């Protein structure tokens, strides 16, 4: 089996599974209870929180959430609730994740969408042009989930905050954590979201890093420092802690990742009549490619017969109907857009796997084109 859908989810590490089993079988106590067994679980939970904050160089706070969708919704709703005292508009891009775009559509605020250029990148100048004294929130991706393009937020955010000191800045970091170095304090944003299952941690657990306490979005027993009430997901938190321990031990292996990324792009380009939509600066873990005279979904199912797994788009967008808005924003013609696939690597992906994938993809493309070009 060759798994190349790592943007959708990753395989949990053995250490992650082991930590979760420990929480389920041994440390099953409610950390809010007062007896000594529960107090020990509470101590472990807080030690994990501190370790994760240290990983991000975060001098603010970390709230555990159910994942990035909750983190994004919470950050945006809280920022708008607080920001309406002085602002009436929000700035974002037109290729954000649905958990950003859809929550903004539900708000009674003006949303200004900064378009991407023909390479899939966002211009800092166009972002700044969209902001004014009434802008309460700027929400940007760190790494785009479909194209892999990178916003250099460490450069942009401090400049934007200096020019517009009242604005809140939220960064969706889901596809960046575990792939790129992330320094929360250096970025200087007000909130930063991530999800454990994107970097070999468990599903159902993520986090929201915040500069200062935010307006609560969940109310109840006052867990998570009063920000997110509800009994804590200790198995998920234990697993998340193990995933970050692995990241600290292994480090960010960008050179090896870029080597695999370049090899994959060159192999796919050798097929002919293809357009690589992932253009640097981009994550070395995502290759989005449009292959002329094919159908992405047909290629996906042909490859799965060989136990090779890819995707045609973000898993969170796989049920949408109509044109892919990101490919439309890129200006990709319909006939080419229909043949788009997304290949997502992990640090466990090998060159041998990529070689086999490229050969099988060439065969699948040739078979489809043989029919479509008659």
Coordinates of C-alpha atoms in Angstrom, one line a residue:
X1 CA 0.0 0.0 0.0
X2 CA 1.2 3.5 -0.9
X3 CA -0.5 6.2 1.0
X4 CA -0.3 9.7 -0.5
X5 CA -3.3 11.4 1.0
X6 CA -1.5 12.8 4.0
X7 CA -3.1 16.2 3.8
X8 CA -6.4 14.6 4.7
X9 CA -4.9 12.6 7.6
X10 CA -1.8 10.8 8.6
X11 CA -1.1 7.5 10.2
X12 CA -0.7 7.9 14.0
X13 CA 2.7 6.9 15.3
X14 CA 3.0 3.9 17.6
X15 CA 4.0 6.1 20.5
X16 CA 0.7 8.1 19.9
X17 CA -1.4 5.0 20.0
X18 CA 0.4 3.8 23.1
X19 CA -0.1 7.1 24.9
X20 CA -3.9 7.0 24.1
X21 CA -4.2 3.5 25.4
X22 CA -2.5 4.5 28.6
X23 CA -5.1 7.3 29.0
X24 CA -8.0 4.9 28.3
X25 CA -6.9 2.0 30.4
X26 CA -4.9 3.6 33.2
X27 CA -5.4 7.3 33.4
X28 CA -9.2 7.3 32.7
X29 CA -10.0 9.7 35.6
X30 CA -11.7 13.0 35.0
X31 CA -9.0 15.6 35.5
X32 CA -11.5 18.0 37.1
X33 CA -12.2 15.6 40.0
X34 CA -10.5 16.3 43.3
X35 CA -9.1 12.8 44.3
X36 CA -5.4 12.1 43.9
X37 CA -5.8 9.9 40.8
X38 CA -7.5 12.7 38.9
X39 CA -5.1 15.3 40.2
X40 CA -2.2 13.2 38.7
X41 CA -4.0 13.2 35.3
X42 CA -4.5 16.9 35.6
X43 CA -0.7 17.3 36.2
X44 CA 0.1 15.2 33.1
X45 CA -2.4 17.2 31.0
X46 CA -0.8 20.5 32.0
X47 CA 2.7 19.2 31.4
X48 CA 1.7 18.3 27.9
X49 CA 0.2 21.8 27.4
X50 CA 3.5 23.3 28.5
X51 CA 5.6 21.1 26.2
X52 CA 3.4 22.0 23.2
X53 CA 3.6 25.7 24.1
X54 CA 7.4 25.4 24.3
X55 CA 7.5 23.7 20.9
X56 CA 5.7 26.8 19.4
X57 CA 7.7 29.3 21.5
X58 CA 4.4 30.5 22.7
X59 CA 4.3 32.9 25.6
X60 CA 0.6 33.2 25.4
X61 CA -1.9 30.3 26.1
X62 CA -2.9 27.0 24.5
X63 CA -6.5 25.8 24.5
X64 CA -7.1 22.2 23.6
X65 CA -10.0 21.8 21.0
X66 CA -11.5 19.0 19.0
X67 CA -9.5 20.1 15.9
X68 CA -8.8 22.9 13.5
X69 CA -12.4 23.4 12.4
X70 CA -13.4 24.2 16.0
X71 CA -10.2 26.3 16.5
X72 CA -10.9 28.3 13.4
X73 CA -14.5 28.8 14.2
X74 CA -13.8 29.8 17.8
X75 CA -11.0 32.2 16.9
X76 CA -13.0 34.0 14.2
X77 CA -16.3 34.1 16.2
X78 CA -14.5 35.4 19.3
X79 CA -12.5 38.0 17.3
X80 CA -15.6 39.3 15.6
X81 CA -17.5 39.4 18.9
X82 CA -14.8 41.5 20.5
X83 CA -14.0 43.5 17.4
X84 CA -17.4 44.8 16.6
X85 CA -16.9 47.6 19.1
X86 CA -14.6 49.4 16.6
X87 CA -14.8 47.5 13.2
X88 CA -17.2 46.3 10.6
X89 CA -15.1 44.3 8.1
X90 CA -12.9 41.2 7.9
X91 CA -10.1 40.5 5.4
X92 CA -9.1 37.1 4.2
X93 CA -8.2 35.3 1.0
X94 CA -10.4 33.6 -1.6
X95 CA -8.7 30.2 -1.1
X96 CA -9.0 29.7 2.6
X97 CA -10.2 26.4 4.1
X98 CA -14.0 26.0 4.4
X99 CA -13.8 26.3 8.2
X100 CA -12.7 29.8 7.6
X101 CA -14.8 30.8 4.6
X102 CA -18.1 29.3 5.8
X103 CA -18.0 30.7 9.3
X104 CA -17.3 34.2 7.8
X105 CA -20.3 33.8 5.5
X106 CA -22.5 33.2 8.6
X107 CA -21.4 36.4 10.2
X108 CA -23.1 39.8 9.8
X109 CA -19.9 41.5 8.7
X110 CA -18.4 42.7 5.5
X111 CA -15.8 40.2 4.2
X112 CA -13.1 41.4 1.9
X113 CA -11.5 38.6 -0.2
X114 CA -7.9 39.1 -1.3
X115 CA -7.5 37.2 -4.6
X116 CA -4.5 35.0 -5.5
X117 CA -2.2 35.6 -8.4
X118 CA -1.7 33.1 -11.3
X119 CA 0.8 31.2 -9.3
X120 CA -1.6 30.6 -6.4
X121 CA 0.1 33.1 -4.1
X122 CA -1.2 36.0 -2.1
X123 CA 0.5 39.4 -2.3
X124 CA 1.2 41.2 1.0
X125 CA 0.6 44.5 -0.8
X126 CA -2.9 43.4 -1.8
X127 CA -3.6 42.2 1.8
X128 CA -2.5 45.6 3.2
X129 CA -4.6 47.4 0.6
X130 CA -7.7 45.6 1.7
X131 CA -7.3 46.6 5.4
X132 CA -8.5 49.9 6.8
X133 CA -9.2 51.5 10.2
X134 CA -12.5 49.6 10.4
X135 CA -11.0 46.1 9.8
X136 CA -11.4 44.0 13.0
X137 CA -9.8 40.7 11.8
X138 CA -7.4 39.4 9.2
X139 CA -7.5 35.6 8.7
X140 CA -4.8 33.9 6.6
X141 CA -3.6 30.4 5.9
X142 CA 0.0 29.6 6.7
X143 CA 0.1 26.8 4.1
X144 CA -2.8 26.3 1.7
X145 CA -4.4 22.9 2.0
X146 CA -4.9 22.2 -1.7
X147 CA -2.0 24.0 -3.4
X148 CA 0.6 24.0 -0.7
X149 CA 1.5 27.6 -1.3
X150 CA 3.0 29.4 1.7
X151 CA 2.1 32.8 3.2
X152 CA 5.3 34.1 4.9
X153 CA 3.4 35.1 8.0
X154 CA 6.5 35.7 10.1
X155 CA 7.4 38.6 7.8
X156 CA 3.9 39.9 7.1
X157 CA 2.1 39.9 10.5
X158 CA 4.5 42.1 12.5
X159 CA 4.4 44.7 9.7
X160 CA 0.6 44.6 9.5
X161 CA 0.2 44.8 13.3
X162 CA 2.5 47.8 13.4
X163 CA 0.5 49.6 10.8
X164 CA -2.9 48.5 12.2
X165 CA -2.4 47.9 15.9
X166 CA -6.1 47.2 16.7
X167 CA -6.5 44.5 14.1
X168 CA -6.7 40.8 15.3
X169 CA -4.8 38.3 13.1
X170 CA -5.7 34.7 13.0
X171 CA -3.5 32.1 11.2
X172 CA -4.7 28.7 10.1
X173 CA -1.6 26.6 10.6
X174 CA -3.1 23.1 9.9
X175 CA -0.9 22.2 7.0
X176 CA 2.2 23.9 8.4
X177 CA 2.7 22.3 11.8
X178 CA 5.1 19.4 11.6
X179 CA 6.2 20.4 8.1
X180 CA 7.6 23.9 8.6
X181 CA 9.1 25.6 11.7
X182 CA 6.4 27.6 13.5
X183 CA 7.3 30.2 16.1
X184 CA 4.1 31.7 17.5
X185 CA 5.8 34.7 19.3
X186 CA 7.9 35.5 16.2
X187 CA 4.8 35.5 13.9
X188 CA 3.1 37.8 16.3
X189 CA -0.5 36.8 15.5
X190 CA -3.3 36.8 18.0
X191 CA -4.3 33.1 17.4
X192 CA -3.0 30.1 15.5
X193 CA -4.9 26.8 14.9
X194 CA -3.6 23.3 14.4
X195 CA -5.0 19.7 14.3
X196 CA -3.2 16.6 15.6
X197 CA -4.1 14.1 12.9
X198 CA -2.3 16.1 10.3
X199 CA 1.1 15.3 11.8
X200 CA 0.8 11.6 12.9
X201 CA -1.3 12.5 16.0
X202 CA -4.9 11.4 16.8
X203 CA -8.1 12.6 15.3
X204 CA -10.5 14.6 17.4
X205 CA -7.9 16.8 19.1
X206 CA -6.2 20.0 18.1
X207 CA -5.3 23.3 19.6
X208 CA -5.7 27.1 19.5
X209 CA -2.7 29.2 20.5
X210 CA -3.7 32.6 21.6
X211 CA -1.8 35.8 22.5
X212 CA -4.3 36.8 25.2
X213 CA -7.5 35.2 26.7
X214 CA -10.4 35.3 24.2
X215 CA -14.1 35.6 24.7
X216 CA -15.4 32.1 25.5
X217 CA -17.3 30.2 22.8
X218 CA -18.4 27.2 25.0
X219 CA -20.0 27.6 28.4
X220 CA -20.4 25.1 31.1
X221 CA -18.1 23.8 33.9
X222 CA -15.3 26.2 33.1
X223 CA -12.7 23.7 31.8
X224 CA -9.7 25.0 29.7
X225 CA -9.3 28.1 31.9
X226 CA -13.0 28.9 31.4
X227 CA -12.5 29.2 27.6
X228 CA -13.8 25.8 26.5
X229 CA -16.1 24.0 28.9
X230 CA -16.6 20.3 28.8
X231 CA -14.7 17.2 30.1
X232 CA -11.3 17.2 28.6
X233 CA -10.4 14.6 25.9
X234 CA -7.5 13.1 27.9
X235 CA -6.8 10.2 25.5
X236 CA -6.6 12.8 22.6
X237 CA -4.4 15.1 24.7
X238 CA -2.0 12.3 25.7
X239 CA -1.8 11.3 22.0
X240 CA -1.2 14.9 20.9
X241 CA 1.6 15.2 23.4
X242 CA 3.2 12.1 22.1
X243 CA 3.0 13.4 18.5
X244 CA 4.8 16.6 19.6
X245 CA 7.4 14.6 21.4
X246 CA 8.1 12.8 18.1
X247 CA 8.3 16.1 16.3
X248 CA 10.8 17.4 18.8
X249 CA 12.9 14.2 18.5
X250 CA 12.8 14.0 14.7
X251 CA 12.9 17.7 13.8
X252 CA 11.7 19.4 10.7
X253 CA 13.5 17.6 7.8
X254 CA 13.0 20.1 5.1
X255 CA 16.0 19.1 2.9
X256 CA 14.8 15.5 2.6
X257 CA 11.2 16.7 2.0
X258 CA 12.3 19.0 -0.8
X259 CA 14.3 16.3 -2.4
X260 CA 11.2 14.0 -2.5
X261 CA 9.0 16.9 -3.6
X262 CA 11.3 17.8 -6.5
X263 CA 11.6 14.2 -7.6
X264 CA 7.8 13.8 -7.6
X265 CA 7.2 16.9 -9.6
X266 CA 9.7 16.0 -12.2
X267 CA 8.2 12.5 -12.5
X268 CA 4.7 13.8 -13.0
X269 CA 5.8 16.5 -15.5
X270 CA 7.4 13.7 -17.6
X271 CA 3.9 12.5 -18.4
X272 CA 3.4 15.5 -20.6
X273 CA 0.5 17.9 -21.0
X274 CA 0.4 18.6 -17.3
X275 CA 0.4 21.8 -15.2
X276 CA 1.9 21.8 -11.7
X277 CA -0.2 24.0 -9.6
X278 CA 2.1 23.9 -6.5
X279 CA 4.6 26.7 -7.2
X280 CA 7.3 27.8 -4.8
X281 CA 7.3 29.1 -2.1
X282 CA 5.3 26.0 -1.3
X283 CA 5.2 23.2 1.2
X284 CA 7.4 20.3 0.1
X285 CA 4.6 17.9 1.2
X286 CA 1.9 18.9 -1.4
X287 CA 1.9 18.5 -5.1
X288 CA -1.3 19.7 -6.9
X289 CA -1.3 18.8 -10.6
X290 CA -3.7 19.2 -13.5
X291 CA -3.4 16.5 -16.2
X292 CA -5.0 17.3 -19.5
X293 CA -7.4 14.9 -21.2
X294 CA -8.1 12.9 -18.0
X295 CA -10.5 12.9 -15.1
X296 CA -9.1 13.2 -11.6
X297 CA -11.6 11.0 -10.0
X298 CA -11.1 8.3 -12.6
X299 CA -7.3 8.4 -11.9
X300 CA -8.0 8.2 -8.2
X301 CA -10.1 5.0 -8.6
X302 CA -7.6 3.4 -11.0
X303 CA -4.8 4.0 -8.6
X304 CA -6.7 2.7 -5.6
X305 CA -7.0 -0.7 -7.4
X306 CA -3.2 -0.8 -7.1
X307 CA -3.6 0.2 -3.4
X308 CA -2.2 3.7 -4.1
X309 CA -4.2 6.4 -2.3
X310 CA -4.4 10.0 -3.4
X311 CA -7.1 12.7 -3.5
X312 CA -8.6 15.1 -6.0
X313 CA -9.1 17.9 -3.5
X314 CA -9.3 18.7 0.2
X315 CA -11.1 16.0 2.1
X316 CA -13.2 18.8 3.7
X317 CA -14.3 19.8 0.2
X318 CA -14.6 16.4 -1.5
X319 CA -18.4 16.4 -1.3
X320 CA -18.8 19.8 -3.0
X321 CA -20.5 20.0 -6.4
X322 CA -19.5 22.3 -9.2
X323 CA -16.1 23.8 -10.0
X324 CA -13.2 23.8 -7.6
X325 CA -13.0 27.5 -6.5
X326 CA -9.3 27.4 -6.0
X327 CA -8.6 26.1 -9.5
X328 CA -11.1 28.7 -10.8
X329 CA -9.1 31.4 -8.9
X330 CA -6.0 30.1 -10.6
X331 CA -7.6 30.5 -14.0
X332 CA -7.2 26.8 -14.9
X333 CA -9.4 26.0 -17.9
X334 CA -12.2 23.5 -17.2
X335 CA -10.9 20.7 -19.4
X336 CA -7.6 20.8 -17.4
X337 CA -9.2 21.3 -14.0
X338 CA -11.2 18.1 -14.4
X339 CA -7.9 16.2 -14.4
X340 CA -6.6 17.6 -11.1
X341 CA -5.2 15.4 -8.4
X342 CA -3.5 16.2 -5.1
X343 CA -0.5 14.2 -3.9
X344 CA 0.4 14.6 -0.2
X345 CA 3.6 13.2 1.2
X346 CA 4.6 12.6 4.8
X347 CA 8.0 12.2 6.4
X348 CA 7.5 8.4 6.1
X349 CA 7.1 8.6 2.3
X350 CA 10.0 6.9 0.5
X351 CA 11.6 7.4 -2.9
X352 CA 10.8 3.8 -3.8
X353 CA 7.1 4.5 -3.2
X354 CA 7.2 7.6 -5.3
X355 CA 8.9 5.8 -8.1
X356 CA 6.2 3.1 -8.1
X357 CA 3.5 5.8 -7.9
X358 CA 4.8 7.7 -10.9
X359 CA 4.9 4.6 -13.0
X360 CA 1.4 3.6 -12.1
X361 CA 0.2 7.1 -12.7
X362 CA 1.8 7.1 -16.2
X363 CA -0.1 3.9 -17.0
X364 CA -3.4 5.2 -15.7
X365 CA -3.1 8.5 -17.6
X366 CA -2.2 6.6 -20.8
X367 CA -5.3 4.4 -20.4
X368 CA -7.6 7.3 -19.8
X369 CA -6.2 9.4 -22.6
X370 CA -6.5 6.5 -25.0
X371 CA -10.2 6.7 -24.5
X372 CA -10.7 10.4 -24.3
X373 CA -8.5 11.3 -27.3
X374 CA -10.2 9.0 -29.7

